[in-house]
Amino acid sequence: MRPLTEREIRASLINCSKGEAKRAGVPKDLPDQPWDDLDFLGWRDPGAPERAYLVAERDGALVGVALRVTSGAARGFTARSMCSLCLTTHTNGGVALMSARRTGEAGRQGNSVGQYMCADLACSLYLRGTREAAGGGVIDESLTLEDKLARTRTNLYVFLDKVAARAA
């Protein structure tokens, strides 16, 4: 992924008002992000832990969504959950249900789309092995890294299409 600016990130958010985008907590360390290893930029808002954001390049344009993080009941250390984007397994809260308000009339009526994702939104880093999931990990499978990354991008695009109310 190419390096992004704060202005680009705010302008990319498709499921919130301009005022909400202006107030979004953008990462302070944008220049230090591992851009070459990212397929999308995802982060939790440090000022509001129940909020997260995700920005991806899609068809030559940036698409960003504001997410609401659902805090679930604490599970035991041996209970595992799987991210539906990258298929990394985590223990102890490493996966969270994240919902995004849909765009347009559906969103104004309160409709949202939810998906289980890595709680830190670091899917790209888990797949590349630059970050390890505590007590979990990437599933051992015969796919190449490129195939796993393509699958993750496909899963992400399906989610973004649902948020944007596009036909999948």
PDB file of N, CA, C and O in Angstrom, residues 70-106:
ATOM      1  N   THR A  70     -17.398  -4.072  18.922  1.00  0.00           N
ATOM      2  CA  THR A  70     -18.257  -4.642  19.950  1.00  0.00           C
ATOM      3  C   THR A  70     -17.380  -5.365  20.958  1.00  0.00           C
ATOM      4  O   THR A  70     -16.622  -6.265  20.591  1.00  0.00           O
ATOM      5  N   SER A  71     -17.483  -4.959  22.205  1.00  0.00           N
ATOM      6  CA  SER A  71     -16.705  -5.644  23.235  1.00  0.00           C
ATOM      7  C   SER A  71     -17.524  -6.839  23.715  1.00  0.00           C
ATOM      8  O   SER A  71     -18.615  -6.685  24.228  1.00  0.00           O
ATOM      9  N   GLY A  72     -16.990  -8.007  23.487  1.00  0.00           N
ATOM     10  CA  GLY A  72     -17.674  -9.233  23.867  1.00  0.00           C
ATOM     11  C   GLY A  72     -17.284  -9.676  25.255  1.00  0.00           C
ATOM     12  O   GLY A  72     -16.449  -9.071  25.917  1.00  0.00           O
ATOM     13  N   ALA A  73     -17.899 -10.739  25.695  1.00  0.00           N
ATOM     14  CA  ALA A  73     -17.560 -11.308  26.998  1.00  0.00           C
ATOM     15  C   ALA A  73     -16.148 -11.884  26.946  1.00  0.00           C
ATOM     16  O   ALA A  73     -15.723 -12.413  25.926  1.00  0.00           O
ATOM     17  N   ALA A  74     -15.437 -11.777  28.018  1.00  0.00           N
ATOM     18  CA  ALA A  74     -14.088 -12.332  28.082  1.00  0.00           C
ATOM     19  C   ALA A  74     -14.147 -13.839  27.956  1.00  0.00           C
ATOM     20  O   ALA A  74     -15.000 -14.497  28.541  1.00  0.00           O
ATOM     21  N   ARG A  75     -13.242 -14.375  27.148  1.00  0.00           N
ATOM     22  CA  ARG A  75     -13.198 -15.814  26.946  1.00  0.00           C
ATOM     23  C   ARG A  75     -11.892 -16.335  27.524  1.00  0.00           C
ATOM     24  O   ARG A  75     -10.930 -15.599  27.683  1.00  0.00           O
ATOM     25  N   GLY A  76     -11.850 -17.597  27.822  1.00  0.00           N
ATOM     26  CA  GLY A  76     -10.655 -18.198  28.378  1.00  0.00           C
ATOM     27  C   GLY A  76      -9.484 -18.151  27.417  1.00  0.00           C
ATOM     28  O   GLY A  76      -9.658 -17.974  26.207  1.00  0.00           O
ATOM     29  N   PHE A  77      -8.285 -18.339  27.946  1.00  0.00           N
ATOM     30  CA  PHE A  77      -7.081 -18.260  27.126  1.00  0.00           C
ATOM     31  C   PHE A  77      -7.059 -19.334  26.051  1.00  0.00           C
ATOM     32  O   PHE A  77      -6.481 -19.145  24.998  1.00  0.00           O
ATOM     33  N   THR A  78      -7.703 -20.467  26.290  1.00  0.00           N
ATOM     34  CA  THR A  78      -7.657 -21.542  25.300  1.00  0.00           C
ATOM     35  C   THR A  78      -8.731 -21.397  24.229  1.00  0.00           C
ATOM     36  O   THR A  78      -8.678 -22.084  23.226  1.00  0.00           O
ATOM     37  N   ALA A  79      -9.708 -20.522  24.426  1.00  0.00           N
ATOM     38  CA  ALA A  79     -10.732 -20.311  23.400  1.00  0.00           C
ATOM     39  C   ALA A  79     -10.121 -19.519  22.250  1.00  0.00           C
ATOM     40  O   ALA A  79      -9.452 -18.515  22.458  1.00  0.00           O
ATOM     41  N   ARG A  80     -10.342 -19.994  21.044  1.00  0.00           N
ATOM     42  CA  ARG A  80      -9.776 -19.335  19.872  1.00  0.00           C
ATOM     43  C   ARG A  80     -10.888 -18.758  19.007  1.00  0.00           C
ATOM     44  O   ARG A  80     -11.952 -19.325  18.894  1.00  0.00           O
ATOM     45  N   SER A  81     -10.566 -17.636  18.388  1.00  0.00           N
ATOM     46  CA  SER A  81     -11.460 -17.005  17.429  1.00  0.00           C
ATOM     47  C   SER A  81     -10.664 -16.754  16.159  1.00  0.00           C
ATOM     48  O   SER A  81      -9.439 -16.623  16.193  1.00  0.00           O
ATOM     49  N   MET A  82     -11.367 -16.669  15.030  1.00  0.00           N
ATOM     50  CA  MET A  82     -10.693 -16.494  13.750  1.00  0.00           C
ATOM     51  C   MET A  82     -11.165 -15.212  13.069  1.00  0.00           C
ATOM     52  O   MET A  82     -12.356 -14.923  13.018  1.00  0.00           O
ATOM     53  N   CYS A  83     -10.219 -14.470  12.554  1.00  0.00           N
ATOM     54  CA  CYS A  83     -10.514 -13.282  11.762  1.00  0.00           C
ATOM     55  C   CYS A  83     -11.107 -13.737  10.429  1.00  0.00           C
ATOM     56  O   CYS A  83     -10.562 -14.627   9.770  1.00  0.00           O
ATOM     57  N   SER A  84     -12.204 -13.123  10.026  1.00  0.00           N
ATOM     58  CA  SER A  84     -12.838 -13.519   8.774  1.00  0.00           C
ATOM     59  C   SER A  84     -12.173 -12.887   7.550  1.00  0.00           C
ATOM     60  O   SER A  84     -12.498 -13.247   6.424  1.00  0.00           O
ATOM     61  N   LEU A  85     -11.238 -11.980   7.756  1.00  0.00           N
ATOM     62  CA  LEU A  85     -10.503 -11.403   6.628  1.00  0.00           C
ATOM     63  C   LEU A  85      -9.273 -12.236   6.286  1.00  0.00           C
ATOM     64  O   LEU A  85      -9.120 -12.701   5.173  1.00  0.00           O
ATOM     65  N   CYS A  86      -8.385 -12.427   7.278  1.00  0.00           N
ATOM     66  CA  CYS A  86      -7.102 -13.083   7.005  1.00  0.00           C
ATOM     67  C   CYS A  86      -7.031 -14.530   7.495  1.00  0.00           C
ATOM     68  O   CYS A  86      -6.060 -15.216   7.230  1.00  0.00           O
ATOM     69  N   LEU A  87      -8.046 -14.972   8.222  1.00  0.00           N
ATOM     70  CA  LEU A  87      -8.133 -16.329   8.779  1.00  0.00           C
ATOM     71  C   LEU A  87      -7.045 -16.622   9.806  1.00  0.00           C
ATOM     72  O   LEU A  87      -6.669 -17.767  10.011  1.00  0.00           O
ATOM     73  N   THR A  88      -6.552 -15.593  10.473  1.00  0.00           N
ATOM     74  CA  THR A  88      -5.626 -15.767  11.585  1.00  0.00           C
ATOM     75  C   THR A  88      -6.446 -16.091  12.824  1.00  0.00           C
ATOM     76  O   THR A  88      -7.483 -15.480  13.066  1.00  0.00           O
ATOM     77  N   THR A  89      -5.973 -17.066  13.613  1.00  0.00           N
ATOM     78  CA  THR A  89      -6.661 -17.398  14.857  1.00  0.00           C
ATOM     79  C   THR A  89      -5.988 -16.677  16.018  1.00  0.00           C
ATOM     80  O   THR A  89      -4.770 -16.481  16.021  1.00  0.00           O
ATOM     81  N   HIS A  90      -6.806 -16.270  16.964  1.00  0.00           N
ATOM     82  CA  HIS A  90      -6.337 -15.539  18.137  1.00  0.00           C
ATOM     83  C   HIS A  90      -6.990 -16.128  19.384  1.00  0.00           C
ATOM     84  O   HIS A  90      -8.067 -16.702  19.312  1.00  0.00           O
ATOM     85  N   THR A  91      -6.347 -15.913  20.504  1.00  0.00           N
ATOM     86  CA  THR A  91      -6.953 -16.227  21.788  1.00  0.00           C
ATOM     87  C   THR A  91      -7.142 -14.927  22.554  1.00  0.00           C
ATOM     88  O   THR A  91      -6.584 -13.889  22.192  1.00  0.00           O
ATOM     89  N   ASN A  92      -7.946 -14.999  23.591  1.00  0.00           N
ATOM     90  CA  ASN A  92      -8.066 -13.912  24.569  1.00  0.00           C
ATOM     91  C   ASN A  92      -8.341 -12.530  23.963  1.00  0.00           C
ATOM     92  O   ASN A  92      -7.591 -11.591  24.182  1.00  0.00           O
ATOM     93  N   GLY A  93      -9.390 -12.427  23.173  1.00  0.00           N
ATOM     94  CA  GLY A  93      -9.802 -11.125  22.678  1.00  0.00           C
ATOM     95  C   GLY A  93      -9.055 -10.602  21.470  1.00  0.00           C
ATOM     96  O   GLY A  93      -9.161  -9.424  21.149  1.00  0.00           O
ATOM     97  N   GLY A  94      -8.319 -11.433  20.783  1.00  0.00           N
ATOM     98  CA  GLY A  94      -7.572 -10.991  19.612  1.00  0.00           C
ATOM     99  C   GLY A  94      -8.440 -10.778  18.386  1.00  0.00           C
ATOM    100  O   GLY A  94      -7.985 -10.239  17.385  1.00  0.00           O
ATOM    101  N   VAL A  95      -9.703 -11.223  18.450  1.00  0.00           N
ATOM    102  CA  VAL A  95     -10.664 -11.008  17.368  1.00  0.00           C
ATOM    103  C   VAL A  95     -11.853 -10.272  17.963  1.00  0.00           C
ATOM    104  O   VAL A  95     -12.287 -10.570  19.075  1.00  0.00           O
ATOM    105  N   ALA A  96     -12.358  -9.287  17.221  1.00  0.00           N
ATOM    106  CA  ALA A  96     -13.510  -8.511  17.701  1.00  0.00           C
ATOM    107  C   ALA A  96     -14.539  -8.396  16.588  1.00  0.00           C
ATOM    108  O   ALA A  96     -14.184  -8.361  15.404  1.00  0.00           O
ATOM    109  N   LEU A  97     -15.799  -8.328  16.982  1.00  0.00           N
ATOM    110  CA  LEU A  97     -16.854  -8.056  16.023  1.00  0.00           C
ATOM    111  C   LEU A  97     -16.841  -6.564  15.737  1.00  0.00           C
ATOM    112  O   LEU A  97     -16.969  -5.750  16.647  1.00  0.00           O
ATOM    113  N   MET A  98     -16.647  -6.226  14.474  1.00  0.00           N
ATOM    114  CA  MET A  98     -16.616  -4.817  14.072  1.00  0.00           C
ATOM    115  C   MET A  98     -17.762  -4.584  13.102  1.00  0.00           C
ATOM    116  O   MET A  98     -17.949  -5.354  12.163  1.00  0.00           O
ATOM    117  N   SER A  99     -18.506  -3.530  13.366  1.00  0.00           N
ATOM    118  CA  SER A  99     -19.633  -3.218  12.496  1.00  0.00           C
ATOM    119  C   SER A  99     -19.439  -1.844  11.883  1.00  0.00           C
ATOM    120  O   SER A  99     -18.859  -0.944  12.488  1.00  0.00           O
ATOM    121  N   ALA A 100     -19.931  -1.713  10.673  1.00  0.00           N
ATOM    122  CA  ALA A 100     -19.837  -0.452   9.938  1.00  0.00           C
ATOM    123  C   ALA A 100     -21.233  -0.058   9.484  1.00  0.00           C
ATOM    124  O   ALA A 100     -21.964  -0.880   8.933  1.00  0.00           O
ATOM    125  N   ARG A 101     -21.575   1.190   9.724  1.00  0.00           N
ATOM    126  CA  ARG A 101     -22.843   1.709   9.238  1.00  0.00           C
ATOM    127  C   ARG A 101     -22.796   1.703   7.714  1.00  0.00           C
ATOM    128  O   ARG A 101     -21.799   2.092   7.108  1.00  0.00           O
ATOM    129  N   ARG A 102     -23.873   1.244   7.078  1.00  0.00           N
ATOM    130  CA  ARG A 102     -23.935   1.232   5.622  1.00  0.00           C
ATOM    131  C   ARG A 102     -24.065   2.656   5.092  1.00  0.00           C
ATOM    132  O   ARG A 102     -24.477   3.556   5.807  1.00  0.00           O
ATOM    133  N   THR A 103     -23.725   2.839   3.850  1.00  0.00           N
ATOM    134  CA  THR A 103     -23.827   4.150   3.230  1.00  0.00           C
ATOM    135  C   THR A 103     -25.256   4.396   2.753  1.00  0.00           C
ATOM    136  O   THR A 103     -26.058   3.476   2.650  1.00  0.00           O
ATOM    137  N   GLY A 104     -25.566   5.648   2.468  1.00  0.00           N
ATOM    138  CA  GLY A 104     -26.844   6.007   1.875  1.00  0.00           C
ATOM    139  C   GLY A 104     -28.024   5.864   2.812  1.00  0.00           C
ATOM    140  O   GLY A 104     -27.899   5.930   4.038  1.00  0.00           O
ATOM    141  N   GLU A 105     -29.179   5.634   2.206  1.00  0.00           N
ATOM    142  CA  GLU A 105     -30.431   5.549   2.957  1.00  0.00           C
ATOM    143  C   GLU A 105     -30.413   4.411   3.975  1.00  0.00           C
ATOM    144  O   GLU A 105     -30.912   4.550   5.083  1.00  0.00           O
ATOM    145  N   ALA A 106     -29.812   3.285   3.593  1.00  0.00           N
ATOM    146  CA  ALA A 106     -29.749   2.149   4.527  1.00  0.00           C
ATOM    147  C   ALA A 106     -29.029   2.542   5.809  1.00  0.00           C
ATOM    148  O   ALA A 106     -29.469   2.200   6.916  1.00  0.00           O
TER     149      ALA A 106
END
